[in-house]
């Protein structure tokens, strides 16, 4: 049995998506209860920006899947448009 994390960031990079969301929810609840909310507002703004970035890329992937087949050069040119990283990374 693994020991519980000592802080919210302990072992963060080993977590899958479900556990990461659970850890984030726990950390946000603790921040709501124990802070003035400034850090929480910054985190929520960053999550919103990153979510919008992710939605744009998922939309592009769905559109790509629905398009007729293209040449490898066309695919490469299209992919180059979406190489930027999410905000704040």
Coordinates of N, CA and C in Angstrom, one line a residue:
X1 N 0.9 -1.2 0.0 CA 0.0 0.0 0.0 C 0.9 1.2 0.0
X2 N 0.6 2.2 -0.9 CA 1.4 3.4 -0.9 C 1.0 4.4 0.1
X3 N 2.0 5.2 0.6 CA 1.7 6.2 1.6 C 1.0 7.4 0.9
X4 N 0.2 8.1 1.7 CA -0.5 9.2 1.1 C 0.5 10.3 0.8
X5 N 0.2 11.2 -0.2 CA 1.1 12.3 -0.5 C 1.3 13.2 0.7
X6 N 2.5 13.8 0.9 CA 2.7 14.8 1.9 C 2.2 16.1 1.5
X7 N 2.2 16.4 0.2 CA 1.7 17.7 -0.3 C 0.9 17.4 -1.6
X8 N 0.2 18.3 -2.1 CA -0.6 18.1 -3.3 C 0.3 17.8 -4.5
X9 N 1.5 18.2 -4.5 CA 2.4 18.0 -5.7 C 3.2 16.7 -5.6
X10 N 3.2 16.0 -4.5 CA 4.0 14.8 -4.3 C 3.5 13.7 -5.3
X11 N 4.3 13.2 -6.2 CA 4.0 12.2 -7.1 C 3.0 12.6 -8.2
X12 N 2.9 13.9 -8.4 CA 1.9 14.4 -9.4 C 2.2 13.9 -10.8
X13 N 3.4 13.7 -11.2 CA 3.7 13.3 -12.6 C 3.5 11.8 -12.8
X14 N 3.3 11.1 -11.8 CA 3.0 9.6 -11.9 C 1.4 9.4 -12.0
X15 N 0.6 10.4 -11.8 CA -0.8 10.2 -11.8 C -1.4 10.1 -13.2
X16 N -2.5 9.3 -13.3 CA -3.2 9.3 -14.6 C -4.2 10.5 -14.6
X17 N -5.0 10.7 -15.6 CA -5.9 11.8 -15.7 C -6.9 11.8 -14.6
X18 N -7.5 10.6 -14.3 CA -8.5 10.6 -13.3 C -8.0 11.0 -11.9
X19 N -6.8 10.4 -11.6 CA -6.2 10.8 -10.3 C -5.7 12.3 -10.2
X20 N -5.3 12.8 -11.4 CA -4.9 14.2 -11.4 C -6.1 15.1 -11.2
X21 N -7.3 14.8 -11.8 CA -8.5 15.6 -11.6 C -8.9 15.5 -10.1
X22 N -8.8 14.3 -9.5 CA -9.1 14.1 -8.1 C -8.2 15.0 -7.2
X23 N -6.9 14.9 -7.5 CA -6.0 15.7 -6.7 C -6.2 17.2 -6.9
X24 N -6.5 17.6 -8.1 CA -6.9 19.0 -8.3 C -8.1 19.5 -7.5
X25 N -9.1 18.6 -7.6 CA -10.4 18.9 -6.8 C -10.1 19.1 -5.3
X26 N -9.3 18.2 -4.8 CA -8.9 18.2 -3.4 C -8.1 19.5 -3.1
X27 N -7.2 19.8 -3.9 CA -6.3 21.0 -3.7 C -7.2 22.3 -3.8
X28 N -8.1 22.3 -4.8 CA -9.0 23.5 -4.9 C -9.9 23.7 -3.7
X29 N -10.4 22.6 -3.2 CA -11.3 22.6 -2.0 C -10.5 23.2 -0.8
X30 N -9.3 22.7 -0.7 CA -8.4 23.2 0.4 C -8.2 24.7 0.2
X31 N -7.9 25.1 -1.0 CA -7.6 26.6 -1.2 C -8.9 27.4 -1.0
X32 N -10.0 26.9 -1.3 CA -11.3 27.7 -1.0 C -11.5 27.9 0.4
X33 N -11.2 26.8 1.2 CA -11.4 26.8 2.6 C -10.3 27.6 3.4
X34 N -9.1 27.7 2.9 CA -8.0 28.2 3.7 C -7.3 29.5 3.1
X35 N -7.8 30.0 2.0 CA -7.1 31.2 1.5 C -8.1 32.3 1.2
X36 N -7.6 33.4 0.7 CA -8.4 34.6 0.3 C -9.0 34.4 -1.1
X37 N -8.6 33.3 -1.8 CA -9.1 33.0 -3.1 C -8.4 33.5 -4.3
X38 N -7.3 34.3 -4.0 CA -6.5 34.9 -5.2 C -5.9 33.7 -6.0
X39 N -5.2 32.8 -5.3 CA -4.6 31.7 -6.0 C -5.6 30.9 -6.7
X40 N -6.7 30.7 -6.1 CA -7.8 29.9 -6.8 C -8.3 30.6 -8.0
X41 N -8.5 31.9 -8.0 CA -8.9 32.6 -9.2 C -7.8 32.5 -10.3
X42 N -6.6 32.6 -10.0 CA -5.5 32.4 -11.0 C -5.5 31.0 -11.6
X43 N -5.7 30.0 -10.7 CA -5.7 28.6 -11.2 C -7.0 28.4 -12.1
X44 N -8.1 28.9 -11.7 CA -9.3 28.8 -12.5 C -9.2 29.5 -13.9
X45 N -8.5 30.6 -13.9 CA -8.3 31.3 -15.2 C -7.3 30.5 -16.1
X46 N -6.3 29.9 -15.5 CA -5.4 29.1 -16.3 C -6.1 27.8 -16.8
X47 N -6.9 27.2 -16.0 CA -7.6 26.1 -16.4 C -8.6 26.4 -17.6
X48 N -9.2 27.6 -17.5 CA -10.1 28.0 -18.6 C -9.3 28.2 -19.9
X49 N -8.2 28.9 -19.8 CA -7.3 29.0 -21.0 C -6.9 27.7 -21.6
X50 N -6.4 26.8 -20.7 CA -6.0 25.5 -21.2 C -7.1 24.7 -21.7
X51 N -8.3 24.8 -21.1 CA -9.4 24.0 -21.6 C -9.8 24.5 -23.0
X52 N -9.8 25.8 -23.2 CA -10.1 26.4 -24.5 C -9.1 25.9 -25.6
X53 N -7.8 25.9 -25.2 CA -6.8 25.4 -26.1 C -7.1 23.9 -26.5
X54 N -7.4 23.1 -25.5 CA -7.7 21.7 -25.7 C -8.9 21.5 -26.6
X55 N -9.9 22.3 -26.4 CA -11.2 22.1 -27.2 C -10.9 22.5 -28.6
X56 N -10.1 23.5 -28.9 CA -9.7 23.9 -30.2 C -9.0 22.7 -30.9
X57 N -8.1 22.1 -30.2 CA -7.3 21.0 -30.8 C -8.2 19.7 -31.0
X58 N -9.1 19.5 -30.1 CA -10.0 18.4 -30.3 C -11.0 18.6 -31.5
X59 N -11.4 19.9 -31.6 CA -12.2 20.2 -32.7 C -11.5 20.0 -34.0
X60 N -10.2 20.4 -34.1 CA -9.4 20.2 -35.3 C -9.2 18.7 -35.6
X61 N -9.1 17.9 -34.5 CA -8.9 16.4 -34.7 C -10.2 15.8 -35.3
X62 N -11.3 16.3 -34.8 CA -12.6 15.8 -35.2 C -12.8 16.2 -36.7
X63 N -12.5 17.4 -37.0 CA -12.6 17.9 -38.4 C -11.7 17.1 -39.3
X64 N -10.5 16.8 -38.8 CA -9.6 16.0 -39.6 C -10.1 14.6 -39.9
X65 N -10.7 14.0 -38.9 CA -11.2 12.7 -39.1 C -12.4 12.7 -40.1
X66 N -13.1 13.8 -40.2 CA -14.3 13.8 -41.1 C -13.9 14.3 -42.5
X67 N -12.7 14.7 -42.7 CA -12.3 15.2 -44.1 C -11.9 14.0 -44.9
X68 N -12.0 14.2 -46.3 CA -11.6 13.2 -47.2 C -10.0 13.0 -47.0
X69 N -9.5 11.9 -47.5 CA -8.1 11.7 -47.4 C -7.3 12.8 -48.1
X70 N -6.1 13.1 -47.5 CA -5.3 14.2 -48.1 C -3.9 13.6 -48.3
X71 N -3.1 14.3 -49.0 CA -1.7 13.8 -49.2 C -0.9 14.0 -48.0
X72 N 0.2 13.3 -47.8 CA 1.1 13.5 -46.6 C 1.5 15.0 -46.5
X73 N 1.8 15.6 -47.6 CA 2.3 17.0 -47.5 C 1.2 17.9 -47.0
X74 N -0.1 17.7 -47.4 CA -1.2 18.5 -46.9 C -1.4 18.3 -45.4
X75 N -1.3 17.0 -45.0 CA -1.4 16.7 -43.6 C -0.3 17.4 -42.7
X76 N 0.9 17.4 -43.2 CA 2.0 18.0 -42.5 C 1.8 19.5 -42.4
X77 N 1.4 20.1 -43.5 CA 1.2 21.6 -43.5 C 0.1 21.9 -42.5
X78 N -1.0 21.1 -42.4 CA -2.1 21.4 -41.5 C -1.6 21.2 -40.0
X79 N -0.8 20.1 -39.8 CA -0.3 19.9 -38.4 C 0.6 21.0 -37.9
X80 N 1.3 21.6 -38.8 CA 2.2 22.7 -38.4 C 1.5 23.9 -37.8
X81 N 0.2 24.0 -38.2 CA -0.6 25.1 -37.6 C -0.9 24.9 -36.2
X82 N -0.8 23.7 -35.6 CA -1.3 23.4 -34.3 C -0.2 22.9 -33.4
X83 N 1.0 23.4 -33.6 CA 2.2 23.0 -32.8 C 2.3 23.8 -31.6
X84 N 1.6 24.9 -31.4 CA 1.9 25.7 -30.2 C 1.4 25.0 -29.0
X85 N 2.0 25.3 -27.8 CA 1.6 24.7 -26.6 C 0.5 25.4 -25.9
X86 N -0.2 24.8 -25.0 CA -1.3 25.4 -24.3 C -0.7 26.6 -23.5
X87 N -1.6 27.6 -23.2 CA -1.2 28.8 -22.5 C -0.5 28.4 -21.2
X88 N 0.6 29.1 -20.9 CA 1.2 29.0 -19.6 C 2.2 27.8 -19.5
X89 N 2.4 27.0 -20.6 CA 3.3 25.9 -20.5 C 4.6 26.2 -21.0

